[in-house]
Short mmCIF file of C-alpha atoms in Angstrom, two decimals:
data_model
loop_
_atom_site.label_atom_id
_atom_site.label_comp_id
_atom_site.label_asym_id
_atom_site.label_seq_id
_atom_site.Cartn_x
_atom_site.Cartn_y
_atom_site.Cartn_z
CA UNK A 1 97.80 82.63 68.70
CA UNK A 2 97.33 80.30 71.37
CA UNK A 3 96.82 76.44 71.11
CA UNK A 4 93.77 75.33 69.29
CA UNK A 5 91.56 72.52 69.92
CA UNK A 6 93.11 70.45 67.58
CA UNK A 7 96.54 70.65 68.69
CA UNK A 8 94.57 70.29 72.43
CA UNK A 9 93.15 67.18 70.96
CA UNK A 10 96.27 65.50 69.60
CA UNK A 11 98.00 66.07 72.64
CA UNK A 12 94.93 64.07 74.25
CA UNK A 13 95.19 61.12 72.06
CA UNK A 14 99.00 61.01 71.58
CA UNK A 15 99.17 57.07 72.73
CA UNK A 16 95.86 56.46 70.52
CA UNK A 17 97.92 57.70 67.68
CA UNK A 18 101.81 55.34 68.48
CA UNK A 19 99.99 52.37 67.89
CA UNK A 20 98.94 52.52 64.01
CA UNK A 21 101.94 54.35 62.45
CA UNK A 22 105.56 53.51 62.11
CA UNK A 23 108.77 54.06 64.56
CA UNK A 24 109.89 56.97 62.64
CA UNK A 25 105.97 58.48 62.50
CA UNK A 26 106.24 58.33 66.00
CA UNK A 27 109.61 60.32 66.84
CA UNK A 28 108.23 63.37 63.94
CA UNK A 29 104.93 63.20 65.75
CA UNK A 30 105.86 63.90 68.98
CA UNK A 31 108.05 66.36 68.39
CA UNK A 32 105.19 68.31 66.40
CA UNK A 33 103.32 67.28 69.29
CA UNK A 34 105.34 68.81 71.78
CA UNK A 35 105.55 72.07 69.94
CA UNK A 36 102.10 72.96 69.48
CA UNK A 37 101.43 71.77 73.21
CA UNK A 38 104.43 73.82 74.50
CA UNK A 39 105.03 76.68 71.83
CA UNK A 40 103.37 79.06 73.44
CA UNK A 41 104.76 78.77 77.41
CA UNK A 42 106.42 82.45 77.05
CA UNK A 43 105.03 85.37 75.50
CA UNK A 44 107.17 88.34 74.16
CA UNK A 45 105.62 91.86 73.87
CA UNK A 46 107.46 93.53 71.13
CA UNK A 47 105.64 96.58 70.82
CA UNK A 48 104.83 99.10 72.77
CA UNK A 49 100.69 99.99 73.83
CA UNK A 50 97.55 97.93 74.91
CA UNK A 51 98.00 94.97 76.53
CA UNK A 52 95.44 93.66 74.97
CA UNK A 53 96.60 94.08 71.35
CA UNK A 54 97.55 91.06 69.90
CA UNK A 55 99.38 92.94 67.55
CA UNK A 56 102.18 94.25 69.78
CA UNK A 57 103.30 90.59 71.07
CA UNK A 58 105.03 88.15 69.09
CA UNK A 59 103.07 85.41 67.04
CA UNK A 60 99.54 87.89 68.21
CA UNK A 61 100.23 85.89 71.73
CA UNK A 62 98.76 87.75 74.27
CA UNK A 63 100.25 87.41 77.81
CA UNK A 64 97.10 86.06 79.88
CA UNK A 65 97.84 82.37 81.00
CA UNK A 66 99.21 82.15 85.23
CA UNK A 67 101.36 78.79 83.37
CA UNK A 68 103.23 81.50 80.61
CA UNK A 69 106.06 83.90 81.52
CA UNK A 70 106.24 87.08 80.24
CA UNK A 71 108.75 89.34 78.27
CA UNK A 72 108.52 93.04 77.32
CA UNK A 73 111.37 94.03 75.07
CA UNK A 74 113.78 96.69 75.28
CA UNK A 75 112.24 100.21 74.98
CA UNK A 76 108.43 98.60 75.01
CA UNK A 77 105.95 100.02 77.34
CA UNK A 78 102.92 98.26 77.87
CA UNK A 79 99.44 99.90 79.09
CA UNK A 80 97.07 97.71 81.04
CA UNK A 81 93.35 100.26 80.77
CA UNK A 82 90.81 100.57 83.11
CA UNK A 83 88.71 96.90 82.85
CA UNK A 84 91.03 94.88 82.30
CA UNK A 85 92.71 91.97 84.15
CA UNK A 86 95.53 89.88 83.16
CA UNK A 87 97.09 86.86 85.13
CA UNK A 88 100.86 86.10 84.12
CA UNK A 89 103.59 84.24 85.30
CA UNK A 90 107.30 85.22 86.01
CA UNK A 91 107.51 88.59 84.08
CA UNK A 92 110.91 90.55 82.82
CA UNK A 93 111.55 94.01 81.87
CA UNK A 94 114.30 94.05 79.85
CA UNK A 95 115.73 97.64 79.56
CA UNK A 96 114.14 101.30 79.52
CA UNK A 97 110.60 99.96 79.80
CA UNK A 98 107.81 101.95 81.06
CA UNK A 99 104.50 99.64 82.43
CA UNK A 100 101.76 101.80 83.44
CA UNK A 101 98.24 100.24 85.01
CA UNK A 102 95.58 102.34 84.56
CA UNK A 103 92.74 102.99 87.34
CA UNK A 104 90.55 100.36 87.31
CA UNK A 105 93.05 98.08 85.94
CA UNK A 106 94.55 94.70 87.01
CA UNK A 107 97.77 92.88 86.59
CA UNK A 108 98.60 89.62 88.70
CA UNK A 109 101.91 88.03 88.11
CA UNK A 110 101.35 84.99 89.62
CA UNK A 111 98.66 83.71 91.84
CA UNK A 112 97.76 81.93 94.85
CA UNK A 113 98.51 78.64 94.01
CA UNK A 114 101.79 79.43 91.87
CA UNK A 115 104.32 81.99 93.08
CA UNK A 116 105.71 84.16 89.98
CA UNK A 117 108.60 86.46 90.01
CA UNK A 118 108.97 90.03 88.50
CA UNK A 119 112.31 90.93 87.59
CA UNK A 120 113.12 94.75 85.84
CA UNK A 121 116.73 95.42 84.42
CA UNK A 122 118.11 98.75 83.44
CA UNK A 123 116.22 102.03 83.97
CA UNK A 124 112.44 100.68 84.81
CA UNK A 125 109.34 102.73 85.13
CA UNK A 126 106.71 101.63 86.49
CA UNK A 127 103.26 103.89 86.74
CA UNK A 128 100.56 101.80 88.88
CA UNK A 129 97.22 103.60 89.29
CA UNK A 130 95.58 100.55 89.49
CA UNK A 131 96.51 97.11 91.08
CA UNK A 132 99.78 94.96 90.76
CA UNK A 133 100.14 92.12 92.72
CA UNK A 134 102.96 89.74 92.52
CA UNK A 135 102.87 86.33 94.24
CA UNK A 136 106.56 85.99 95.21
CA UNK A 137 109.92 88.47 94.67
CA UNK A 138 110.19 91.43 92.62
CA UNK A 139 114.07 91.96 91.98
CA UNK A 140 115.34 95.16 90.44
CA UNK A 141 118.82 94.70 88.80
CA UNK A 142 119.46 98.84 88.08
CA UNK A 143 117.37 101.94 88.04
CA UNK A 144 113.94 101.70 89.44
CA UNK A 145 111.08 104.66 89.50
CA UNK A 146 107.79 103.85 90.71
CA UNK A 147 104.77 106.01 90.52
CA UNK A 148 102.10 104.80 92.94
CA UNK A 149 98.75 106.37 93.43
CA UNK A 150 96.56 102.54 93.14
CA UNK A 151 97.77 99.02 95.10
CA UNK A 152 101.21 97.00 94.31
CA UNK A 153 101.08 93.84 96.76
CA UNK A 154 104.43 92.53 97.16
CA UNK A 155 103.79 88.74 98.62
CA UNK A 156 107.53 87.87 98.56
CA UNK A 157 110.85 90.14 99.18
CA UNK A 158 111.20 93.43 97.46
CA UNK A 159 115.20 93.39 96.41
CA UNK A 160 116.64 96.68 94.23
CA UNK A 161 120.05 97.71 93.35
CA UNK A 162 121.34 101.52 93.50
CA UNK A 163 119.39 104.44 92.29
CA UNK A 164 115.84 103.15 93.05
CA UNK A 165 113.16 105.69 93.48
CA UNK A 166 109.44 105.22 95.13
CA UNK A 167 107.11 107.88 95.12
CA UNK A 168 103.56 107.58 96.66
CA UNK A 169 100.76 109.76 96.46
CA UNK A 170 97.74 108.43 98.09
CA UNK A 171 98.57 104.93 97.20
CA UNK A 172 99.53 101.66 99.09
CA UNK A 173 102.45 99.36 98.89
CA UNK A 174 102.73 95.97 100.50
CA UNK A 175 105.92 94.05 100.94
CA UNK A 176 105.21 90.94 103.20
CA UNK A 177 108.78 90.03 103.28
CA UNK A 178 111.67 91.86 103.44
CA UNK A 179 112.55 95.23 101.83
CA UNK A 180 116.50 95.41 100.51
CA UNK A 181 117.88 98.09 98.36
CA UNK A 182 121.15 99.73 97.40
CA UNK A 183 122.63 102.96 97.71
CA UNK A 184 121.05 106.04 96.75
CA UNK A 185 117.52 105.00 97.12
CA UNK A 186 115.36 107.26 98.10
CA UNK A 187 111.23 107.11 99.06
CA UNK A 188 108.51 109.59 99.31
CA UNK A 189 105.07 108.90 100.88
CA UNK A 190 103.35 112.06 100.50
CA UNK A 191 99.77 110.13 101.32
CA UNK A 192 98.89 106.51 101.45
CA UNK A 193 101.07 104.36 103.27
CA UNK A 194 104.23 101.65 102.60
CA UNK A 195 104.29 98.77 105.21
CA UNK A 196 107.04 96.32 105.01
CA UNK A 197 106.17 92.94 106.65
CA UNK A 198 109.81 92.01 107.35
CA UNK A 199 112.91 93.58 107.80
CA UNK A 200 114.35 97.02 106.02
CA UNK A 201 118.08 97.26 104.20
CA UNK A 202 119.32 100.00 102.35
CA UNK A 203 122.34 101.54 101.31
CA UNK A 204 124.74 104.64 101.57
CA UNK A 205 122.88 107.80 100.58
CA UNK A 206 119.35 106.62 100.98
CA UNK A 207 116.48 109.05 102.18
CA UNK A 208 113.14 108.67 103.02
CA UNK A 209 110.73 111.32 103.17
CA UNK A 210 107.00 110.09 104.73
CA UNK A 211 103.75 111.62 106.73
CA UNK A 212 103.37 110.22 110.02
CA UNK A 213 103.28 106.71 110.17
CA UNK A 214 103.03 106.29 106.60
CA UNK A 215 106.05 104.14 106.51
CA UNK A 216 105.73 101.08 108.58
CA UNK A 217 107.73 98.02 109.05
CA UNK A 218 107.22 94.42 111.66
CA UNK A 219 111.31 94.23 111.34
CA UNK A 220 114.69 95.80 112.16
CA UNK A 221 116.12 98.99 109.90
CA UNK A 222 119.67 98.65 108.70
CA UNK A 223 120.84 101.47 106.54
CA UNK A 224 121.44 105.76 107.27
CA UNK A 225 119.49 107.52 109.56
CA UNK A 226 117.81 109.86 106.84
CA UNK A 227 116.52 106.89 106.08
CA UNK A 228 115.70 104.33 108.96
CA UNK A 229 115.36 107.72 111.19
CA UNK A 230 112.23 108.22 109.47
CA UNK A 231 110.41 105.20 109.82
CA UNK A 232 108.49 103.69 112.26
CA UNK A 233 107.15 100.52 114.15
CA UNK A 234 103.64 98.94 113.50
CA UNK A 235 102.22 101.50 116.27
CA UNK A 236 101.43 104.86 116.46
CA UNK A 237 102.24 106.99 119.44
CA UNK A 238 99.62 109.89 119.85
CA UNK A 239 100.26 111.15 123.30
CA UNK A 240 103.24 110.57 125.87
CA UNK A 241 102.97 112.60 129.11
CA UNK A 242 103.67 112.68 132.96
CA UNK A 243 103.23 115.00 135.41
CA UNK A 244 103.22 115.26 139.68
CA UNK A 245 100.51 114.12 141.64
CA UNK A 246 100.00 113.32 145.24
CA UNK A 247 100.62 109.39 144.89
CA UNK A 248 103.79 110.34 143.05
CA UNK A 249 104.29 111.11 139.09
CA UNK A 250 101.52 109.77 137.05
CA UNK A 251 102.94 108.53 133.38
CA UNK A 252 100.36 108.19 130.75
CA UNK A 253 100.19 107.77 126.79
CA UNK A 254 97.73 106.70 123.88
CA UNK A 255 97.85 105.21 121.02
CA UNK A 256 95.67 105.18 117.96
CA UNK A 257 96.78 101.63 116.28
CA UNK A 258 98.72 98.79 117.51
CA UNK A 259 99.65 95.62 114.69
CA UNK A 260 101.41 92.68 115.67
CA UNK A 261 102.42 94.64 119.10
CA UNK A 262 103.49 93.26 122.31
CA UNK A 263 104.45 95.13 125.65
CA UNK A 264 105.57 98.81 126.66
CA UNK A 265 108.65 98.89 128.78
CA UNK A 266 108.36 101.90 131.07
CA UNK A 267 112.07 103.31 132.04
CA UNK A 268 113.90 106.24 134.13
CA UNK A 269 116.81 108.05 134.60
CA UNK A 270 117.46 111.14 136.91
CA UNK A 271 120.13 113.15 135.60
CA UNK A 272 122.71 111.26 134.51
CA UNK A 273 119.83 109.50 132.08
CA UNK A 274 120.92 106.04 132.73
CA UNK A 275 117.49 104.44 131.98
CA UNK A 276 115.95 101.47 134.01
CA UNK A 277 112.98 99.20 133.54
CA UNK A 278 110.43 100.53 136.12
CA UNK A 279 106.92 98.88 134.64
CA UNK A 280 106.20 96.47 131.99
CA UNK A 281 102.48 96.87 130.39
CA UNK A 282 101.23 94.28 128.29
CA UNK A 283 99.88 95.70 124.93
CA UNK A 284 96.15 95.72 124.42
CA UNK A 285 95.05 97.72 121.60
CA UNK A 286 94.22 96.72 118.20
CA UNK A 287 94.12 98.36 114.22
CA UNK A 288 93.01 101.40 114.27
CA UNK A 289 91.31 102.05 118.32
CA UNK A 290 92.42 104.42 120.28
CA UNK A 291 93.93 103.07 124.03
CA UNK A 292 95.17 104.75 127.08
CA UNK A 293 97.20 103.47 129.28
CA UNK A 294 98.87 104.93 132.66
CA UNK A 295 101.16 103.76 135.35
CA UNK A 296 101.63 105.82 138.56
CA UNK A 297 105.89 105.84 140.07
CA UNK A 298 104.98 105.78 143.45
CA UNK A 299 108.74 105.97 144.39
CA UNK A 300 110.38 108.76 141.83
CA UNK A 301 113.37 109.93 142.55
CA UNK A 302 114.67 113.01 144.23
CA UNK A 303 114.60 116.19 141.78
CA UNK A 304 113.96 115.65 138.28
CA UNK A 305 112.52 112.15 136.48
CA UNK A 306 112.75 111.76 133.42
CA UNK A 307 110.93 108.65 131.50
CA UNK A 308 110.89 107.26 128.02
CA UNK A 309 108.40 104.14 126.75
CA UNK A 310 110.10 101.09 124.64
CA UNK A 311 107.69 99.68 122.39
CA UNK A 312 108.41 95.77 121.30
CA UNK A 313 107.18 94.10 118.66
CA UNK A 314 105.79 90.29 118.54
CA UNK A 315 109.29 89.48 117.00
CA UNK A 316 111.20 91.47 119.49
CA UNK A 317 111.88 94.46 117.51
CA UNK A 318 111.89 97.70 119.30
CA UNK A 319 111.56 101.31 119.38
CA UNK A 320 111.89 104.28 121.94
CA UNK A 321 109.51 107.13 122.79
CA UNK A 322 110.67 110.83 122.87
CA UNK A 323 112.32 111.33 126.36
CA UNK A 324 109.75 113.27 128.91
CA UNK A 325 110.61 115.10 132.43
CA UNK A 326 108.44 115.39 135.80
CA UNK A 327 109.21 118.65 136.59
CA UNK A 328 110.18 119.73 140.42
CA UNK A 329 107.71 121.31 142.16
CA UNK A 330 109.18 124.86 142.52
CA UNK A 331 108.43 128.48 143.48
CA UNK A 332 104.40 129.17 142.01
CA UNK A 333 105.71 132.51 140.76
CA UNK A 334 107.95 131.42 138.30
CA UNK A 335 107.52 128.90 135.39
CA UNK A 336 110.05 127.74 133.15
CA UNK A 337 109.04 125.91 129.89
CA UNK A 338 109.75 123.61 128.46
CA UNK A 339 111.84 121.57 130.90
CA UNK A 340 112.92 118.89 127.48
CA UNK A 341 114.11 121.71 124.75
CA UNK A 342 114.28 120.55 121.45
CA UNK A 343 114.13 123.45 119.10
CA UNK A 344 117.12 125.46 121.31
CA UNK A 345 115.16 128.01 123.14
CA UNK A 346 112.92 127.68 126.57
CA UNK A 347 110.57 130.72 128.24
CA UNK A 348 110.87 132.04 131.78
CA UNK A 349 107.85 133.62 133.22
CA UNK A 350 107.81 135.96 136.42
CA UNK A 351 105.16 137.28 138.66
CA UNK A 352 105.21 140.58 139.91
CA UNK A 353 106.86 139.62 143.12
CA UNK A 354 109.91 139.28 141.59
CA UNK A 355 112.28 142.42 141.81
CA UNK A 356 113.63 143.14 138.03
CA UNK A 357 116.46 142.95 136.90
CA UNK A 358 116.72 139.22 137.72
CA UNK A 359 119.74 137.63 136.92
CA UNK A 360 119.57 133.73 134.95
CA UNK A 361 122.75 131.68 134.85
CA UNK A 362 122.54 128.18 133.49
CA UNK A 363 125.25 125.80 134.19
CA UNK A 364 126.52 122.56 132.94
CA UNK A 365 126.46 118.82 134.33
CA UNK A 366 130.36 119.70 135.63
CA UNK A 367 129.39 123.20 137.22
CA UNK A 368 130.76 125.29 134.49
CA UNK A 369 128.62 128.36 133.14
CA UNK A 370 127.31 128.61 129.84
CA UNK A 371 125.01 130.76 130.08
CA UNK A 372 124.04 134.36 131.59
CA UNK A 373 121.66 137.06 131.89
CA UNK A 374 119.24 139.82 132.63
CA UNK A 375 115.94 139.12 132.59
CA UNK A 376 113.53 142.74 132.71
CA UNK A 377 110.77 141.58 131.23
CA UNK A 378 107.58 139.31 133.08
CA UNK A 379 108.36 136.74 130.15
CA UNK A 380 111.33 136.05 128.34
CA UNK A 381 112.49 133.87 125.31
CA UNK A 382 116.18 132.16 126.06
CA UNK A 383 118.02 130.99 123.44
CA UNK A 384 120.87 127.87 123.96
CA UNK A 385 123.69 129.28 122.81
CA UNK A 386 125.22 127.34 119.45
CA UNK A 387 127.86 125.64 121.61
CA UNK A 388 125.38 123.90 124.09
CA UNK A 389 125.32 120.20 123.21
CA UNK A 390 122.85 118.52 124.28
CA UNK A 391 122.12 117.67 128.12
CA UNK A 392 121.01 118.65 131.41
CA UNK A 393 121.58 121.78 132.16
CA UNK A 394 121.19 123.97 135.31
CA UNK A 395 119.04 127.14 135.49
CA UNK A 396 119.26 129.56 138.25
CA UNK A 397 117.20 132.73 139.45
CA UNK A 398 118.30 135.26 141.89
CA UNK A 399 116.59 138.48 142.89
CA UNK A 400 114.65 139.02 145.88
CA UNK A 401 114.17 135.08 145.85
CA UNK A 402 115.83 132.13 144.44
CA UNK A 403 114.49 129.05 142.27
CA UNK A 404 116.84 126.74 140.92
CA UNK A 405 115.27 124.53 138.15
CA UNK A 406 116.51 121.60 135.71
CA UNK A 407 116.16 121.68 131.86
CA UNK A 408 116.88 118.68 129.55
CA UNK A 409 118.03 119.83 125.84
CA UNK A 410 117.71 117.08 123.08
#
């Protein structure tokens, strides 16, 4: 029941109404006043179902006023359906509550002109197909699943305890601020996309599984690499490559988006892969456009480059490129690829000029073999043995001619 017209109006002539009746009139009357003016500044959902059932909220108070904060009872789970649109204000969850938005359905907790909190305790669900937007913080005290396939809009700091849990399929999530969370929290973007507009904190034990690029953040990540390992910068890397040409080694990449993106840092390393700045390249891409870029090392060093791009942010954060290698121009009859090994094995491939058997040995940084064989076929699969770390690494060929290549194993 909300506040009739009546109680509207003798809230409107309160001083009309001091100056006919007695002192004592006055101090019952404004108290009556008061209540019917400010009875109704939280509602309480006590039952569980349609939002929009007066029936399941205490005194048939609906929940629908930006000025009126919300509660939802232990064990109630309230339905918002496909149509309808509610604007609350600060909002609680008190324990084992399940709040599902339907497609087509609307929830704003808060608005632009008055920031509004959400705040779940113990062992929340929450199923959004549709939209949830909350105008300031959303702070999880224990146990958090969400279930995203429509829009939650996060305009403050998203803070959880341990044992949160974010799965989304196809849906978005927006945290402009910060993204904080305990131990044991783990995320799954299967589709869709997560981007954090500030920095990302989470705890001991904390995964996150995503598609490419599908978890984004402008800030630093603080937390295990299973999780922070997996997410990425506001810009997506397509294509990182170099190879030989006459003018020296030409380095070029693309990208297919670049938000809130600065400069590229081009560096190299021979063998030892102590990296140095060699080029700076302003950024000049935008959302969703595909830009090349290119820079041409007109003085690379003897034998083997390798290179690696540093991409900063407007804020200064940072991230590194895979490592690449300009390979030495060597005997035409043999190749040997790839020169950067990352899944443990590399090819050799021989002309006919070569006289078979030829022998391989691969040797360490220090000189030391780790590595020997046979090779009687034109092309042949070599496997790192399990006690190669990673490195540079040596590989020799001796028959009836010699070529002595470099190979770099991640």
């Amino acid at each position: 029941m909300k506040t009739s017209k009546t109680q509207q109006t003798l809230c409107s002539r309160h001083r009309a109404t001091i100056s006919v009746i007695s002192a004592r009139s006055i101090a019952l009357l404004m108290v009556f006043q008061m209540l019917a003016c400010f009875a109704f500044a939280q509602a309480t959902m006590t039952n569980s179902g349609n939002w929009a059932t007066a029936g399941n909220w205490s005194g048939n108070n609906i929940g629908d006023v930006v000025t009126e904060t919300v509660d939802i009872s232990n064990t109630v789970s309230p339905t918002i359906n496909n149509g309808s649109s509610y604007t609350v204000g600060s909002t609680t969850l008190s324990n084992n509550n399940t709040l599902t938005i339907n497609s087509g359905g609307t929830l704003n907790i808060g608005n632009s002109t008055t920031a509004a909190t959400l705040t779940t305790n113990n062992n929340a669900n929450m199923v959004i197909n549709g939209t949830l937007i909350i105008w300031g913080d959303v702070n999880v005290n224990n146990n958090i699943h969400w279930n995203i396939t429509g829009t939650v809009i996060i305009k403050g700091n998203l803070i959880m305890s341990n044992n949160a849990n974010i799965v989304v399929a196809a849906g978005t999530v927006t945290v402009s601020g910060n993204f904080t969370s305990g131990g044991n929290t783990n995320v799954t973007v299967s589709s869709g996309g997560v981007a954090i507009g500030g920095n990302v904190n989470v705890g001991t034990h904390s995964n996150l599984s995503a598609c490419a690029s599908c978890f984004t953040r402008v800030g630093t990540c603080t937390g295990p690499a299973s999780f922070c390992g997996n997410t990425t910068l506001p810009i997506k890397l397509v294509e990182f490559a170099g190879e030989a040409v006459a003018a020296g080694n030409n380095i070029h990449w693309v990208t297919s988006m670049e938000r809130n993106f600065d400069y590229f840092e081009l560096e190299r390393a021979d063998k030892d892969l102590v990296f140095e700045t060699i080029a700076t390249i302003k950024g000049k891409g935008g959302l969703d456009v595909t830009t090349s870029y290119q820079f041409v090392d007109t003085a690379p060093l003897v034998g083997n480059n390798y290179y690696r791009l540093k991409s900063v942010d407007l804020d200064g954060s940072f991230e590194y490129s895979d490592v690449i290698v300009a390979e030495l121009t060597g005997n035409s009859d043999v190749k040997i690829y790839p020169t950067l090994v990352s899944d443990g094995s590399f090819s050799v491939q021989l002309s006919d000029s070569y006289s078979k058997p030829v022998r391989l040995e691969m040797t360490d940084a220090m000189g030391h073999l780790v590595y020997v064989s046979d090779l009687t076929e034109t092309i042949s699969t070599i496997e790192f043995p399990t006690s190669v770390l990673p490195g540079i690494y040596q590989v020799k060929l001796s028959s009836n001619q010699q070529v002595i290549a470099r190979i770099f194993r991640k």
